[in-house]
Amino acid sequence: DVKVTQSSRYLVKRTGEKVFLECVQDMDHENMFWYRQDPGLGLRLIYFSYDVKMKEKGDIPEGYSVSREKKERFSLILESASTNQTSMYLCASSLVLADQETQYFGPGTRLLVL
Amino acid sequence: AQSVTQLGSHVSVSEGALVLLRCNYSSSVPPYLFWYVQYPNQGLQLLLKYTSAATLVKGINGFEAEFKKSETSFHLTKPSAHMRDAAEYFCAVSDMWSGGSNYKLTFGKGTLLTVNP
């Protein structure tokens, strides 16, 4: 089974703090993704990466950055956390196979910024 | 860019009743379509996907979806709801990333399914 793990299930931070969210996948997938999920808005793509050290902006990259130094690990960084970044963050990975991409999700990190 | 519309943010059914969750998409090319389920306090799990092989797609837990190109729809159904089906369901469409052959998904806003005893 594909396993995607996220470093924390729940996190409480203060405004202005630098926050790191870590994601690890164990299936040698090329692609990794970070989403945020908010009630009534569904999932919105923040950043994705299709290879080590490669990254692409998603639909809402403002206030976030990412790092992918190793294939299995994709980090989301909030340089200076703000209250409007309180959300559920979901990481996913995928293996593109004949254009039939299936994304596999981690359990999510619920972040509260005070 | 492609988009997905899920009609009804909340659907409530009785146990044993038919489940119908609606999804319409917009796409200028034949899409790949997905349904994911999210149980409380968990990540998303793939239910089924359409990749142009067959218009009626069967997934896990007794769910199925039918691709109707003329209606640009991919509605999710289950003949008989069970209490354990209570969850949030997301429809998604693949979207060609301009950088090459990799795809990224665009998700609908989700439909919360409640099953009443």
JSON list of C-alpha atoms in Angstrom, two decimals, chain A residues 12-112:
[
{"chain": "A", "resi": 12, "resn": "VAL", "atom": "CA", "xyz": [-0.85, 25.40, 17.12]},
{"chain": "A", "resi": 13, "resn": "LYS", "atom": "CA", "xyz": [1.38, 28.33, 16.23]},
{"chain": "A", "resi": 14, "resn": "ARG", "atom": "CA", "xyz": [1.47, 32.05, 16.89]},
{"chain": "A", "resi": 15, "resn": "THR", "atom": "CA", "xyz": [1.22, 34.83, 14.33]},
{"chain": "A", "resi": 16, "resn": "GLY", "atom": "CA", "xyz": [4.62, 35.60, 12.83]},
{"chain": "A", "resi": 17, "resn": "GLU", "atom": "CA", "xyz": [6.15, 32.20, 13.57]},
{"chain": "A", "resi": 18, "resn": "LYS", "atom": "CA", "xyz": [7.89, 30.21, 10.85]},
{"chain": "A", "resi": 19, "resn": "VAL", "atom": "CA", "xyz": [6.07, 26.92, 10.38]},
{"chain": "A", "resi": 20, "resn": "PHE", "atom": "CA", "xyz": [7.28, 23.74, 8.72]},
{"chain": "A", "resi": 21, "resn": "LEU", "atom": "CA", "xyz": [4.91, 21.02, 7.59]},
{"chain": "A", "resi": 22, "resn": "GLU", "atom": "CA", "xyz": [6.58, 17.81, 6.52]},
{"chain": "A", "resi": 23, "resn": "CYS", "atom": "CA", "xyz": [5.32, 15.12, 4.20]},
{"chain": "A", "resi": 24, "resn": "VAL", "atom": "CA", "xyz": [6.94, 11.79, 3.38]},
{"chain": "A", "resi": 25, "resn": "GLN", "atom": "CA", "xyz": [5.87, 9.14, 0.85]},
{"chain": "A", "resi": 26, "resn": "ASP", "atom": "CA", "xyz": [7.30, 5.65, 0.60]},
{"chain": "A", "resi": 27, "resn": "MET", "atom": "CA", "xyz": [6.39, 4.67, -2.98]},
{"chain": "A", "resi": 28, "resn": "ASP", "atom": "CA", "xyz": [9.06, 6.46, -5.00]},
{"chain": "A", "resi": 29, "resn": "HIS", "atom": "CA", "xyz": [6.48, 8.79, -6.56]},
{"chain": "A", "resi": 30, "resn": "GLU", "atom": "CA", "xyz": [7.72, 11.59, -8.77]},
{"chain": "A", "resi": 31, "resn": "ASN", "atom": "CA", "xyz": [4.94, 14.07, -8.01]},
{"chain": "A", "resi": 32, "resn": "MET", "atom": "CA", "xyz": [4.06, 15.57, -4.66]},
{"chain": "A", "resi": 33, "resn": "PHE", "atom": "CA", "xyz": [1.44, 18.18, -3.79]},
{"chain": "A", "resi": 34, "resn": "TRP", "atom": "CA", "xyz": [0.35, 20.47, -0.98]},
{"chain": "A", "resi": 35, "resn": "TYR", "atom": "CA", "xyz": [-3.29, 21.51, -0.65]},
{"chain": "A", "resi": 36, "resn": "ARG", "atom": "CA", "xyz": [-5.23, 23.44, 1.89]},
{"chain": "A", "resi": 37, "resn": "GLN", "atom": "CA", "xyz": [-8.80, 22.50, 2.69]},
{"chain": "A", "resi": 38, "resn": "ASP", "atom": "CA", "xyz": [-11.32, 24.97, 4.01]},
{"chain": "A", "resi": 39, "resn": "PRO", "atom": "CA", "xyz": [-15.07, 24.48, 4.61]},
{"chain": "A", "resi": 40, "resn": "GLY", "atom": "CA", "xyz": [-17.09, 25.33, 1.52]},
{"chain": "A", "resi": 41, "resn": "LEU", "atom": "CA", "xyz": [-13.98, 25.84, -0.61]},
{"chain": "A", "resi": 42, "resn": "GLY", "atom": "CA", "xyz": [-12.84, 22.27, -1.14]},
{"chain": "A", "resi": 43, "resn": "LEU", "atom": "CA", "xyz": [-9.18, 21.59, -1.80]},
{"chain": "A", "resi": 44, "resn": "ARG", "atom": "CA", "xyz": [-6.99, 24.27, -3.26]},
{"chain": "A", "resi": 45, "resn": "LEU", "atom": "CA", "xyz": [-3.54, 23.57, -4.62]},
{"chain": "A", "resi": 46, "resn": "ILE", "atom": "CA", "xyz": [-0.73, 25.55, -3.00]},
{"chain": "A", "resi": 47, "resn": "TYR", "atom": "CA", "xyz": [2.39, 24.09, -4.62]},
{"chain": "A", "resi": 48, "resn": "PHE", "atom": "CA", "xyz": [3.46, 20.92, -6.33]},
{"chain": "A", "resi": 49, "resn": "SER", "atom": "CA", "xyz": [6.70, 19.28, -7.29]},
{"chain": "A", "resi": 50, "resn": "TYR", "atom": "CA", "xyz": [7.38, 16.89, -10.15]},
{"chain": "A", "resi": 51, "resn": "ASP", "atom": "CA", "xyz": [10.98, 16.10, -9.27]},
{"chain": "A", "resi": 52, "resn": "VAL", "atom": "CA", "xyz": [13.65, 16.71, -6.67]},
{"chain": "A", "resi": 53, "resn": "LYS", "atom": "CA", "xyz": [14.44, 20.42, -6.34]},
{"chain": "A", "resi": 54, "resn": "MET", "atom": "CA", "xyz": [11.65, 21.26, -8.79]},
{"chain": "A", "resi": 55, "resn": "LYS", "atom": "CA", "xyz": [8.52, 23.14, -7.77]},
{"chain": "A", "resi": 56, "resn": "GLU", "atom": "CA", "xyz": [5.56, 24.78, -9.40]},
{"chain": "A", "resi": 57, "resn": "LYS", "atom": "CA", "xyz": [3.06, 27.25, -8.00]},
{"chain": "A", "resi": 58, "resn": "GLY", "atom": "CA", "xyz": [-0.47, 26.09, -7.63]},
{"chain": "A", "resi": 59, "resn": "ASP", "atom": "CA", "xyz": [-3.56, 28.22, -7.35]},
{"chain": "A", "resi": 60, "resn": "ILE", "atom": "CA", "xyz": [-2.83, 29.90, -3.99]},
{"chain": "A", "resi": 61, "resn": "PRO", "atom": "CA", "xyz": [0.95, 30.06, -3.39]},
{"chain": "A", "resi": 62, "resn": "GLU", "atom": "CA", "xyz": [1.01, 33.43, -1.66]},
{"chain": "A", "resi": 63, "resn": "GLY", "atom": "CA", "xyz": [2.46, 33.25, 1.85]},
{"chain": "A", "resi": 64, "resn": "TYR", "atom": "CA", "xyz": [3.91, 29.78, 1.31]},
{"chain": "A", "resi": 65, "resn": "SER", "atom": "CA", "xyz": [7.09, 28.22, 0.03]},
{"chain": "A", "resi": 66, "resn": "VAL", "atom": "CA", "xyz": [8.18, 24.61, -0.43]},
{"chain": "A", "resi": 67, "resn": "SER", "atom": "CA", "xyz": [11.28, 22.49, -0.40]},
{"chain": "A", "resi": 68, "resn": "ARG", "atom": "CA", "xyz": [12.02, 19.15, -2.00]},
{"chain": "A", "resi": 69, "resn": "GLU", "atom": "CA", "xyz": [15.58, 18.06, -1.34]},
{"chain": "A", "resi": 70, "resn": "LYS", "atom": "CA", "xyz": [14.84, 14.34, -1.48]},
{"chain": "A", "resi": 71, "resn": "LYS", "atom": "CA", "xyz": [12.37, 12.48, -3.65]},
{"chain": "A", "resi": 72, "resn": "GLU", "atom": "CA", "xyz": [10.37, 11.10, -0.75]},
{"chain": "A", "resi": 73, "resn": "ARG", "atom": "CA", "xyz": [10.03, 14.34, 1.23]},
{"chain": "A", "resi": 74, "resn": "PHE", "atom": "CA", "xyz": [8.13, 17.53, 0.44]},
{"chain": "A", "resi": 75, "resn": "SER", "atom": "CA", "xyz": [8.00, 20.36, 2.95]},
{"chain": "A", "resi": 76, "resn": "LEU", "atom": "CA", "xyz": [5.58, 23.26, 3.12]},
{"chain": "A", "resi": 77, "resn": "ILE", "atom": "CA", "xyz": [6.88, 26.40, 4.79]},
{"chain": "A", "resi": 78, "resn": "LEU", "atom": "CA", "xyz": [4.91, 29.30, 6.17]},
{"chain": "A", "resi": 79, "resn": "GLU", "atom": "CA", "xyz": [7.53, 32.02, 6.44]},
{"chain": "A", "resi": 80, "resn": "SER", "atom": "CA", "xyz": [5.47, 34.16, 8.80]},
{"chain": "A", "resi": 81, "resn": "ALA", "atom": "CA", "xyz": [2.25, 32.51, 9.86]},
{"chain": "A", "resi": 82, "resn": "SER", "atom": "CA", "xyz": [-0.93, 34.54, 9.82]},
{"chain": "A", "resi": 83, "resn": "THR", "atom": "CA", "xyz": [-4.38, 33.81, 11.20]},
{"chain": "A", "resi": 84, "resn": "ASN", "atom": "CA", "xyz": [-5.81, 33.41, 7.69]},
{"chain": "A", "resi": 85, "resn": "GLN", "atom": "CA", "xyz": [-3.52, 30.41, 7.25]},
{"chain": "A", "resi": 86, "resn": "THR", "atom": "CA", "xyz": [-5.46, 28.48, 9.87]},
{"chain": "A", "resi": 87, "resn": "SER", "atom": "CA", "xyz": [-6.62, 25.49, 7.87]},
{"chain": "A", "resi": 88, "resn": "MET", "atom": "CA", "xyz": [-6.31, 21.79, 7.17]},
{"chain": "A", "resi": 89, "resn": "TYR", "atom": "CA", "xyz": [-3.24, 21.01, 5.08]},
{"chain": "A", "resi": 90, "resn": "LEU", "atom": "CA", "xyz": [-3.16, 17.89, 2.95]},
{"chain": "A", "resi": 91, "resn": "CYS", "atom": "CA", "xyz": [-0.16, 16.39, 1.24]},
{"chain": "A", "resi": 92, "resn": "ALA", "atom": "CA", "xyz": [-0.46, 14.01, -1.71]},
{"chain": "A", "resi": 93, "resn": "SER", "atom": "CA", "xyz": [1.81, 12.08, -4.03]},
{"chain": "A", "resi": 94, "resn": "SER", "atom": "CA", "xyz": [1.31, 10.45, -7.39]},
{"chain": "A", "resi": 95, "resn": "LEU", "atom": "CA", "xyz": [2.96, 8.25, -9.96]},
{"chain": "A", "resi": 96, "resn": "VAL", "atom": "CA", "xyz": [2.09, 9.25, -13.48]},
{"chain": "A", "resi": 97, "resn": "LEU", "atom": "CA", "xyz": [1.35, 6.06, -15.34]},
{"chain": "A", "resi": 98, "resn": "ALA", "atom": "CA", "xyz": [0.11, 6.33, -18.92]},
{"chain": "A", "resi": 99, "resn": "ASP", "atom": "CA", "xyz": [-1.61, 9.62, -18.10]},
{"chain": "A", "resi": 100, "resn": "GLN", "atom": "CA", "xyz": [-3.76, 7.94, -15.47]},
{"chain": "A", "resi": 101, "resn": "GLU", "atom": "CA", "xyz": [-2.68, 9.85, -12.44]},
{"chain": "A", "resi": 102, "resn": "THR", "atom": "CA", "xyz": [-4.02, 8.84, -9.05]},
{"chain": "A", "resi": 103, "resn": "GLN", "atom": "CA", "xyz": [-3.10, 11.00, -6.10]},
{"chain": "A", "resi": 104, "resn": "TYR", "atom": "CA", "xyz": [-2.60, 9.39, -2.70]},
{"chain": "A", "resi": 105, "resn": "PHE", "atom": "CA", "xyz": [-3.24, 11.57, 0.33]},
{"chain": "A", "resi": 106, "resn": "GLY", "atom": "CA", "xyz": [-1.81, 11.83, 3.79]},
{"chain": "A", "resi": 107, "resn": "PRO", "atom": "CA", "xyz": [-4.05, 12.17, 6.87]},
{"chain": "A", "resi": 108, "resn": "GLY", "atom": "CA", "xyz": [-3.73, 15.94, 7.01]},
{"chain": "A", "resi": 109, "resn": "THR", "atom": "CA", "xyz": [-2.37, 18.51, 9.45]},
{"chain": "A", "resi": 110, "resn": "ARG", "atom": "CA", "xyz": [-4.84, 20.80, 11.13]},
{"chain": "A", "resi": 111, "resn": "LEU", "atom": "CA", "xyz": [-3.03, 24.09, 11.76]},
{"chain": "A", "resi": 112, "resn": "LEU", "atom": "CA", "xyz": [-4.32, 26.76, 14.09]}
]
